[in-house]
PDB file of C-alpha atoms and ligand atoms in Angstrom:
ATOM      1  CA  UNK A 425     -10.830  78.616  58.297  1.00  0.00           C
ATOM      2  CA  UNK A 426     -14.045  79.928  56.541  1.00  0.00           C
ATOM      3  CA  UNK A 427     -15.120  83.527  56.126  1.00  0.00           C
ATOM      4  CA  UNK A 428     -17.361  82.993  58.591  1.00  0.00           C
ATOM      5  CA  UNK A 429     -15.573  81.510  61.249  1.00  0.00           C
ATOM      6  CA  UNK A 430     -13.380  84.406  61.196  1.00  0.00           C
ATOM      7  CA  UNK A 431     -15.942  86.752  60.836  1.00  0.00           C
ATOM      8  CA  UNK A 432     -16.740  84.925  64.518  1.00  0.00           C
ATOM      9  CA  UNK A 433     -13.359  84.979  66.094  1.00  0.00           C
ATOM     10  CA  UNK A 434     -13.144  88.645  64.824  1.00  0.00           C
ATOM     11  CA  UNK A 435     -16.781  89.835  66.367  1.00  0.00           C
ATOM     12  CA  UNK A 436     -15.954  88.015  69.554  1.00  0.00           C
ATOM     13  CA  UNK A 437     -12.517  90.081  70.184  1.00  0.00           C
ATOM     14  CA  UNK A 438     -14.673  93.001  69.074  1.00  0.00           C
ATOM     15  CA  UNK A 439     -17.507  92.095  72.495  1.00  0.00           C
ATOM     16  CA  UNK A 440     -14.318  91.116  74.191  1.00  0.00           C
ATOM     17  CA  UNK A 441     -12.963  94.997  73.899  1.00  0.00           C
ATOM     18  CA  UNK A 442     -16.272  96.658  74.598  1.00  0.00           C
ATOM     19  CA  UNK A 443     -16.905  94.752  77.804  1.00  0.00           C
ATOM     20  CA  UNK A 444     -13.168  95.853  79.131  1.00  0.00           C
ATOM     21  CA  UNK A 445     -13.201  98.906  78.037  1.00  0.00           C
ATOM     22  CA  UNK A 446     -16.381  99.609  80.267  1.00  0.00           C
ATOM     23  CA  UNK A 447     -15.011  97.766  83.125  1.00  0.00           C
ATOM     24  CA  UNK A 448     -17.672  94.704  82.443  1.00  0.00           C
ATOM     25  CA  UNK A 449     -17.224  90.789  83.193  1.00  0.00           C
ATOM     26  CA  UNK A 450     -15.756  89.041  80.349  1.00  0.00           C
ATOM     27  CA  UNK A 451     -18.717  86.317  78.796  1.00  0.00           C
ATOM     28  CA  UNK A 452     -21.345  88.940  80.070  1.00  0.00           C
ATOM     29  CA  UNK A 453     -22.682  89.322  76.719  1.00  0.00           C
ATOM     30  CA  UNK A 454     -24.031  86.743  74.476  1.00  0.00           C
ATOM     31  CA  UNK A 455     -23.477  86.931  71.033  1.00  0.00           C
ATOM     32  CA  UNK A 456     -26.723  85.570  68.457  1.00  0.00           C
ATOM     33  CA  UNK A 457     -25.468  84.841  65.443  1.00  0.00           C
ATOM     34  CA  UNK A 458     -28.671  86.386  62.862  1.00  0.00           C
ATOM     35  CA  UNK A 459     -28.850  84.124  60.156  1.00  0.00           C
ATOM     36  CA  UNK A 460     -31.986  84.983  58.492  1.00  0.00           C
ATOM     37  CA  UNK A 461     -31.614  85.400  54.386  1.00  0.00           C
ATOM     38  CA  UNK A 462     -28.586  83.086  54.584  1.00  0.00           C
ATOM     39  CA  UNK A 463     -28.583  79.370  53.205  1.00  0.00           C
ATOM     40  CA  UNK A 464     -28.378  76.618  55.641  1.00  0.00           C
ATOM     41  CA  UNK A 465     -24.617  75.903  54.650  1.00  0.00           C
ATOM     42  CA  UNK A 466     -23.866  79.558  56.617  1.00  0.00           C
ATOM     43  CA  UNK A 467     -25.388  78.195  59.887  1.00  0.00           C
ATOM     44  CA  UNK A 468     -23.459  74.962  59.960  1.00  0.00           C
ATOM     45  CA  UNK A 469     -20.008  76.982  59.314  1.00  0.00           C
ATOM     46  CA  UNK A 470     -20.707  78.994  62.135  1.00  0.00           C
ATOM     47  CA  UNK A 471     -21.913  76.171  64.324  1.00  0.00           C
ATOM     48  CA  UNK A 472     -18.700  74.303  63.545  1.00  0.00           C
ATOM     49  CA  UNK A 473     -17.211  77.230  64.580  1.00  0.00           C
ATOM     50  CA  UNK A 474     -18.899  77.359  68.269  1.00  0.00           C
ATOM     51  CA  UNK A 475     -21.690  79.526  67.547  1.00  0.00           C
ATOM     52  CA  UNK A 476     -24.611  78.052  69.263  1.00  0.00           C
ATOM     53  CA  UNK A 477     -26.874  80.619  69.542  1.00  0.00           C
ATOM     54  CA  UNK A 478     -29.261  81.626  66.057  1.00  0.00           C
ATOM     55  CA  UNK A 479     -31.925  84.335  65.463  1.00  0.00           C
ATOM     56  CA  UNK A 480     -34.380  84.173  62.479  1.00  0.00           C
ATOM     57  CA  UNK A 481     -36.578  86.716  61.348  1.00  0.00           C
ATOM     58  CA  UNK A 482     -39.133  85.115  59.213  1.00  0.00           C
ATOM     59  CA  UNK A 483     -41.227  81.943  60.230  1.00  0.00           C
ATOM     60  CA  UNK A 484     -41.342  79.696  57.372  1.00  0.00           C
ATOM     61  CA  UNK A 485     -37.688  80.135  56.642  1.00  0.00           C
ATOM     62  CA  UNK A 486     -36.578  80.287  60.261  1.00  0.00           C
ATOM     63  CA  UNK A 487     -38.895  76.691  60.897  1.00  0.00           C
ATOM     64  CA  UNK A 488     -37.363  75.244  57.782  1.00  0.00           C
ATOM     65  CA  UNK A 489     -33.446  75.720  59.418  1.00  0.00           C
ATOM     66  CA  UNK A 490     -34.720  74.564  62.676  1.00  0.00           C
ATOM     67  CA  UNK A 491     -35.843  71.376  61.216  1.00  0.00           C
ATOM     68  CA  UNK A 492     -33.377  70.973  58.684  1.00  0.00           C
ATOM     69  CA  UNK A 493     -30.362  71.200  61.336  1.00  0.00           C
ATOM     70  CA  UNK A 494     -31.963  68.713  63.333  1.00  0.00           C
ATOM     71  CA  UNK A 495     -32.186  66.208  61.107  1.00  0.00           C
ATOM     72  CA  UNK A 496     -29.107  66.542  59.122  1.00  0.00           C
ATOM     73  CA  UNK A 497     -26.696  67.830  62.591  1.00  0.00           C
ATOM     74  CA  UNK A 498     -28.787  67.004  65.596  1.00  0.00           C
ATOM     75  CA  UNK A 499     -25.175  67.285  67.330  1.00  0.00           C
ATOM     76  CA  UNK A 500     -24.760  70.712  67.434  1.00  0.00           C
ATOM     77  CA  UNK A 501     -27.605  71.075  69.668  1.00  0.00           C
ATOM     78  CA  UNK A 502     -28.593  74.612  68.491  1.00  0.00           C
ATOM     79  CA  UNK A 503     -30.891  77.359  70.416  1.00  0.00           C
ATOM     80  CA  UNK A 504     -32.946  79.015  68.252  1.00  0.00           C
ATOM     81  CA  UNK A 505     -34.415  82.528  69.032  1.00  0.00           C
ATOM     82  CA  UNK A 506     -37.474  84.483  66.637  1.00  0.00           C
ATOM     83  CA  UNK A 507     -36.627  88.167  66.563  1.00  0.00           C
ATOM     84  CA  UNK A 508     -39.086  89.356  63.415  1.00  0.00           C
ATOM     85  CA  UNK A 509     -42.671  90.698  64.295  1.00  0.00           C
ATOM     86  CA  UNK A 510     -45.125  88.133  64.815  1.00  0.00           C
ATOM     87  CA  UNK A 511     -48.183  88.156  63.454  1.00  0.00           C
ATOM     88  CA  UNK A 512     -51.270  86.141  65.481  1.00  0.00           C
ATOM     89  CA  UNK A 513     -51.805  83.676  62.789  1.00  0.00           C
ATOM     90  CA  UNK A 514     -48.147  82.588  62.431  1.00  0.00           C
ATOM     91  CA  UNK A 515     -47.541  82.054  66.457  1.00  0.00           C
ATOM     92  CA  UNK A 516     -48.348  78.233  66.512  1.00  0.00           C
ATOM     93  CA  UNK A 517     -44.863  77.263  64.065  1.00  0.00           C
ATOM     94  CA  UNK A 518     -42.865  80.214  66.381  1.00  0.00           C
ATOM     95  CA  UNK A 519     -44.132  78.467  69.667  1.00  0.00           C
ATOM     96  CA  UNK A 520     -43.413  74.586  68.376  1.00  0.00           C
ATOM     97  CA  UNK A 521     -39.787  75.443  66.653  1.00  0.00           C
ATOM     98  CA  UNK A 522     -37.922  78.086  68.575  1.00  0.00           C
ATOM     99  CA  UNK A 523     -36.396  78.419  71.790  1.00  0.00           C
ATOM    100  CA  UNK A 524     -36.871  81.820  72.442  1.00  0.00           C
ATOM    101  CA  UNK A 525     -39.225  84.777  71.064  1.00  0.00           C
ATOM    102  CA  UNK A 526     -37.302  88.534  71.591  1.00  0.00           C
ATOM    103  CA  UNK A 527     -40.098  90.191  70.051  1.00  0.00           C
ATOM    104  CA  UNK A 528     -43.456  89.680  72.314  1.00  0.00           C
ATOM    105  CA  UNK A 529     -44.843  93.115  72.436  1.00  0.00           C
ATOM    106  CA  UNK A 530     -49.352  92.248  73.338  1.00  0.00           C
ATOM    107  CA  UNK A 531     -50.778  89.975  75.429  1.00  0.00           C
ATOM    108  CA  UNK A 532     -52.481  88.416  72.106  1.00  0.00           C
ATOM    109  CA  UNK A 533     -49.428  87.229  71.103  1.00  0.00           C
ATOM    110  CA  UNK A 534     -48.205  85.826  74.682  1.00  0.00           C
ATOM    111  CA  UNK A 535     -51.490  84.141  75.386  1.00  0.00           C
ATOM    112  CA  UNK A 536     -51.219  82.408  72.260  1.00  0.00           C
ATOM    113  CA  UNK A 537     -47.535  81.139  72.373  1.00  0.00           C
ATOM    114  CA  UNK A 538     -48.219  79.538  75.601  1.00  0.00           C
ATOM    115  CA  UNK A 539     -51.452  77.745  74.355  1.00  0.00           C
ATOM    116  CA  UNK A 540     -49.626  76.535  71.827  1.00  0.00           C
ATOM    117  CA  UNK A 541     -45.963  76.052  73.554  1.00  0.00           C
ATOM    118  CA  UNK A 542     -45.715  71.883  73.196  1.00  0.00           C
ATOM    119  CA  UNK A 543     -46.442  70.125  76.843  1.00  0.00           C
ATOM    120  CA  UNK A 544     -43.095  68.240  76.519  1.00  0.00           C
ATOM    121  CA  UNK A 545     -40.963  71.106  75.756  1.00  0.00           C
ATOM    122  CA  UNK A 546     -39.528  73.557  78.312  1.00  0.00           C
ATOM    123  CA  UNK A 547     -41.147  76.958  78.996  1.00  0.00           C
ATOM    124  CA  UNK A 548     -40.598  79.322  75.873  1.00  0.00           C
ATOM    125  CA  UNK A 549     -38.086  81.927  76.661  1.00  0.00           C
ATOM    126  CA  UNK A 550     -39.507  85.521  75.954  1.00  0.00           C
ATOM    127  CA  UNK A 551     -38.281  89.390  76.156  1.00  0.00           C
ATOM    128  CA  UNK A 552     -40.677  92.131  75.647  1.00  0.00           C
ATOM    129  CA  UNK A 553     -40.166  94.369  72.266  1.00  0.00           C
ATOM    130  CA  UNK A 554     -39.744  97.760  73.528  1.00  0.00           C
ATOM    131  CA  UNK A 555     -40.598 100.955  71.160  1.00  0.00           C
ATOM    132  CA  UNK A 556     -37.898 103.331  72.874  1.00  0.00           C
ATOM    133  CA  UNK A 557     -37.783 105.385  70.119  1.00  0.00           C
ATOM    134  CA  UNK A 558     -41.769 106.132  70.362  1.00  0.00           C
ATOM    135  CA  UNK A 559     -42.327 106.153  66.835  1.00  0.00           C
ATOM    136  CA  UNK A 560     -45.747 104.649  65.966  1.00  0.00           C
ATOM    137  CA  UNK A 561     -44.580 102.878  62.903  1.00  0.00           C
ATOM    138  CA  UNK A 562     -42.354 100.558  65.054  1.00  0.00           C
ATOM    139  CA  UNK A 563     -43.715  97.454  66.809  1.00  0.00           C
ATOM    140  CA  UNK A 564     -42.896  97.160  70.304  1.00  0.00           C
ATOM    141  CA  UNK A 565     -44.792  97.443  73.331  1.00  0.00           C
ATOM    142  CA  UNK A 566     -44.824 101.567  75.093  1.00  0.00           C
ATOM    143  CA  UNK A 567     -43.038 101.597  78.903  1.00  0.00           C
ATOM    144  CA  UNK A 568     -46.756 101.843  80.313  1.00  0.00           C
ATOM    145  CA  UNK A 569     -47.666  98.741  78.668  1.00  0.00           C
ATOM    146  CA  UNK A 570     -44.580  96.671  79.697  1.00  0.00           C
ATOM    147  CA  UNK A 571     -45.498  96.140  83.038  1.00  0.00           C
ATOM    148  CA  UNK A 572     -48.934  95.067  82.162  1.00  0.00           C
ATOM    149  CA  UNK A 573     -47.906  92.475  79.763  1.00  0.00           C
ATOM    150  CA  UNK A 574     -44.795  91.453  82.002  1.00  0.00           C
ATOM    151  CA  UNK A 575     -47.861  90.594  84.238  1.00  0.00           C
ATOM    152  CA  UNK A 576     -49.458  88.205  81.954  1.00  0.00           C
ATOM    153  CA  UNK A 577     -46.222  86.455  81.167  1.00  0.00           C
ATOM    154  CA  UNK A 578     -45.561  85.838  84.674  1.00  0.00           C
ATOM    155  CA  UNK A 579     -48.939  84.190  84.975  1.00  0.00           C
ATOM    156  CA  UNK A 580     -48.470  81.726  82.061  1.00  0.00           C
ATOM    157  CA  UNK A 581     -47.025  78.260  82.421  1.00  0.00           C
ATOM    158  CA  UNK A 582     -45.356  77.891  79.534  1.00  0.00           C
ATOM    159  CA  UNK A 583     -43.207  80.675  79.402  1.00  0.00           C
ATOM    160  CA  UNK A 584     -40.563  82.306  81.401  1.00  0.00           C
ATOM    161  CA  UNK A 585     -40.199  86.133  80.776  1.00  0.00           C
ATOM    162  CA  UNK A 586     -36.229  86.963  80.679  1.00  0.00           C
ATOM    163  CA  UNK A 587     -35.922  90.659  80.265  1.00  0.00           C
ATOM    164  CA  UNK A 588     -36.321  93.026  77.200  1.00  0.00           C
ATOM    165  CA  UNK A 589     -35.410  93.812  73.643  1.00  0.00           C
ATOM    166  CA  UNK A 590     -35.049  96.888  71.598  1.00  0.00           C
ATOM    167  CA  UNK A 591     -34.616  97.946  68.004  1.00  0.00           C
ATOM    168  CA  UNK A 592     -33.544 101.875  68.316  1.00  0.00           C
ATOM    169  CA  UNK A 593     -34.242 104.050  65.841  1.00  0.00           C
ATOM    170  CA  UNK A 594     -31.047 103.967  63.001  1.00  0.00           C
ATOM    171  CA  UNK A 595     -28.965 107.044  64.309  1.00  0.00           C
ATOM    172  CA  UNK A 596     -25.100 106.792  63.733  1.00  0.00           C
ATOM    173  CA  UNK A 597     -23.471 108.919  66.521  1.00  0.00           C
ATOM    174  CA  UNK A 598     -22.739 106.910  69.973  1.00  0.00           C
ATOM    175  CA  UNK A 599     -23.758 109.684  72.408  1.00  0.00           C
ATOM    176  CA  UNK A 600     -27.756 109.147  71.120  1.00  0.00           C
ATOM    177  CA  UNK A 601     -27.142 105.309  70.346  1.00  0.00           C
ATOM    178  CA  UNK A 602     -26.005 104.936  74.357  1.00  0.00           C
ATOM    179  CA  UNK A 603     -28.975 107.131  75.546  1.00  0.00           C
ATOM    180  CA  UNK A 604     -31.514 104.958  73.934  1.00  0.00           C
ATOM    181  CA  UNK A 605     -30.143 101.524  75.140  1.00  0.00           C
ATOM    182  CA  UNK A 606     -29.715 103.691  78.502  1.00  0.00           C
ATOM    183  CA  UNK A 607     -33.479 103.946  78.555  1.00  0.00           C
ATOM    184  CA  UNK A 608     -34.110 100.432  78.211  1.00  0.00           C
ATOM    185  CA  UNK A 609     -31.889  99.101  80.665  1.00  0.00           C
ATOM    186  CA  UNK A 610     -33.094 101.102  83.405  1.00  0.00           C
ATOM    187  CA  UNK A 611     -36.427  99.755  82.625  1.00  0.00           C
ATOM    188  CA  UNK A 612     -35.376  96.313  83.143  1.00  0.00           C
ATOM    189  CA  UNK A 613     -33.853  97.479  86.191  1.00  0.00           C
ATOM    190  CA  UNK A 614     -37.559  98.146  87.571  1.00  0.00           C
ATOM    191  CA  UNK A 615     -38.836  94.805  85.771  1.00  0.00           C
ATOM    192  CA  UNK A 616     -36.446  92.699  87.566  1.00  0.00           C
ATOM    193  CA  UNK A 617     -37.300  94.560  90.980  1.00  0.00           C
ATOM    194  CA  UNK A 618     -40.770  92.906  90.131  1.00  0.00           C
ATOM    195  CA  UNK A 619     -40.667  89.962  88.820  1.00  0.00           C
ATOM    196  CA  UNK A 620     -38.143  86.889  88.881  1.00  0.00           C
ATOM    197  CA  UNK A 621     -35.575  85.506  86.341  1.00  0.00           C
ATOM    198  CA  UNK A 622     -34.979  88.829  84.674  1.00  0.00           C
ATOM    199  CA  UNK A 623     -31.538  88.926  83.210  1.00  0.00           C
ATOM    200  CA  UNK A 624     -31.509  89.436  79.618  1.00  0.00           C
ATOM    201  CA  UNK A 625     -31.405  92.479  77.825  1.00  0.00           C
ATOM    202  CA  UNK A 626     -31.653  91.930  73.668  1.00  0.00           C
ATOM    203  CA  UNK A 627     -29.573  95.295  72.129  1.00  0.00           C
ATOM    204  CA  UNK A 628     -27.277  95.932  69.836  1.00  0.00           C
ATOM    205  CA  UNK A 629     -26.679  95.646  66.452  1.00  0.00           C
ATOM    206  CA  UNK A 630     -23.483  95.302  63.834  1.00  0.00           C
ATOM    207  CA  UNK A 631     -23.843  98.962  63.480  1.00  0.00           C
ATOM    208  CA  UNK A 632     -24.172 100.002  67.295  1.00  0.00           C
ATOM    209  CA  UNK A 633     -23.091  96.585  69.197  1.00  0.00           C
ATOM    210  CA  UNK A 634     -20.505  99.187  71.380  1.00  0.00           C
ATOM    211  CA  UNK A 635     -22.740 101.566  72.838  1.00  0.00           C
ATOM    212  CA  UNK A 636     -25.174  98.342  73.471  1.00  0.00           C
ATOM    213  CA  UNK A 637     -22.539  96.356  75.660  1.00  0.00           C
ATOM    214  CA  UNK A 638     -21.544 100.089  77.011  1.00  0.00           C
ATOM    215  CA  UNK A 639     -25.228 100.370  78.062  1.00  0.00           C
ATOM    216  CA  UNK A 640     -25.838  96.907  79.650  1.00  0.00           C
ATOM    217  CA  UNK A 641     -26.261  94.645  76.650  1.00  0.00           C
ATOM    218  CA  UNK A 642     -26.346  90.772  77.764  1.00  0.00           C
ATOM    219  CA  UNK A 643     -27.196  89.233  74.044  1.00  0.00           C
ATOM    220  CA  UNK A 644     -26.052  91.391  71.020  1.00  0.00           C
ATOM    221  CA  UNK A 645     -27.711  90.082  67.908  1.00  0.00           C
ATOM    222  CA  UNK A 646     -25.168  89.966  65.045  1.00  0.00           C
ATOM    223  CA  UNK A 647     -26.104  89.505  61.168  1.00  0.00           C
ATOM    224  CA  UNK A 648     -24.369  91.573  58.391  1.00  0.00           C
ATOM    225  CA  UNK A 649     -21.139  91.159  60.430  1.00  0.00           C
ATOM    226  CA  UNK A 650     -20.668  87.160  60.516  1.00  0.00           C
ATOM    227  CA  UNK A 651     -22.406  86.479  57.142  1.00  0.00           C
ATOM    228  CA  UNK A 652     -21.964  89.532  54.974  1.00  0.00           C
ATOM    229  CA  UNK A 653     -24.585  91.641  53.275  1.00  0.00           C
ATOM    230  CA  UNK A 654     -28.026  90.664  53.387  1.00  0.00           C
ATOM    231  CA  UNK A 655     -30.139  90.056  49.286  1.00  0.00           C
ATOM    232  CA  UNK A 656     -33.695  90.634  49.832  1.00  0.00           C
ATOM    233  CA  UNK A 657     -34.064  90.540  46.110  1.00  0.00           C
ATOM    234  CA  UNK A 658     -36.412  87.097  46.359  1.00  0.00           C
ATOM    235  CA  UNK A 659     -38.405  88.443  49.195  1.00  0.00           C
TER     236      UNK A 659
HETATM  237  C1  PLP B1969     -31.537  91.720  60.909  1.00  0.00           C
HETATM  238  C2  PLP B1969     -31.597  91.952  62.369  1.00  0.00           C
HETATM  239  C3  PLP B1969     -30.431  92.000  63.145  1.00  0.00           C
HETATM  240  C4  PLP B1969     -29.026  91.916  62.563  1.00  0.00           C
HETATM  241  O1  PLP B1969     -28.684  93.135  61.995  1.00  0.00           O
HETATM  242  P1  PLP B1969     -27.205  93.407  61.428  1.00  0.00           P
HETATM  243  O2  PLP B1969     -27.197  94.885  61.271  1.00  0.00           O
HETATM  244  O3  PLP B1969     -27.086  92.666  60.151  1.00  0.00           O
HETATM  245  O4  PLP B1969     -26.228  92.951  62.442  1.00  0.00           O
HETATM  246  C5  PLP B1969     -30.575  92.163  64.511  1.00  0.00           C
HETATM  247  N1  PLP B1969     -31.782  92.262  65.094  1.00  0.00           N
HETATM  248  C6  PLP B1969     -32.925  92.230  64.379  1.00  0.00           C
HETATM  249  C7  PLP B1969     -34.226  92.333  65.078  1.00  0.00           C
HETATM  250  C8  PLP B1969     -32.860  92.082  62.999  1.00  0.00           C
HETATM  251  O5  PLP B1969     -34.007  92.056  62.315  1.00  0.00           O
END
């Protein structure tokens, strides 16, 4: 077995623990195997491992594995979900490759995924990015705007809003990880009391994946963990 396929069996006792430990159904939380820096070669090893389920960060390289995969292991029937920021100009290869976006956070962006979601493929799949930390620096939309844009999303054709998706702010102690991930599933709570087909909430990290499942978690998104330590060194 490869390094990776262990580091799979090993992260998937790890979700097992955390959703018995709080008393939650087992398979109530999704693991997405974040690829993004890692060669194509990493992706197939965890695919032929069972992982289905992919999130890239950057669009060119994230389009390129999409493609690639298909041609070369159409079989494995992958889903592919964008977690990076988006920027306007870069929606078009987001809404034509992926599966999902986690990381819709204006109605800019939303209008312009649908407009250019392909007629013959199904609705796009979005959460709303959430700033529950409340830092300016951070993308994500503000609680007051969420409902707004949840609006919009309901009203466009091609895509289906699922639920919501946070990166905290990097603290290490549980107590203040839990709070945070608190906050954001009690807001999708009230979204789901509004609007249909909400049942995904995007939280949790390799560094805070227990307080995330503790909290509510339904999709923890998993990088360093499966495929070691990220090189940035040619970004
Ligand atoms: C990189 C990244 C992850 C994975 O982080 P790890 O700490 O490596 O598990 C998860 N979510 C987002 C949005 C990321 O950018």
């Amino acid at each position: 077995m490869s390094n990776i396929q262990q580091n799979i069996e090993h992260i998937s006792s790890l979700i097992h623990s955390a959703q018995q430990k709080c008393g939650r159904a087992p398979d109530s939380v999704q693991l997405l195997a974040v690829s993004k820096t890692k060669p194509l070669e990493d992706v197939i090893q965890a695919a032929k491992a069972g992982q289905v389920a992919f999130g890239e960060n950057y669009v060119q390289e994230g389009v390129d594995k999409v493609q690639q995969i298909q041609q070369i292991a159409p079989e494995f029937n992958l889903d592919w979900h964008f977690i990076g920021p988006i920027q306007s100009n870069k929606t078009k290869p987001v809404a034509e490759n992926f599966d999902w976006v986690h990381t819709v956070d204006r109605s800019k962006i939303a209008q312009r995924l649908n407009d250019q979601r392909p007629a013959d493929k199904e609705p796009l799949q979005v959460l709303i990015q959430v700033n529950t930390s409340g830092e300016s620096s951070k993308s994500g939309a503000t609680e007051a705007e969420v409902f707004e844009l949840a609006e919009l999303i309901s009203s466009l054709p091609n895509l289906t809003l699922r639920g919501l998706m946070s990166i905290p702010a990097n603290v290490t102690d549980y107590q203040s990880q839990l709070e945070a991930f608190q906050q954001l599933a009690q807001m999708k709570e009230k979204l789901s009391e509004k609007f249909d087909h909400i049942d995904t909430l995007s939280m949790g990290m390799t560094g805070d994946m227990e307080a995330a499942i503790e909290a509510g978690s339904t999709m923890v998104r998993i990088g360093t963990a499966i495929f070691g330590a990220r090189d940035y060194s040619n970004r």
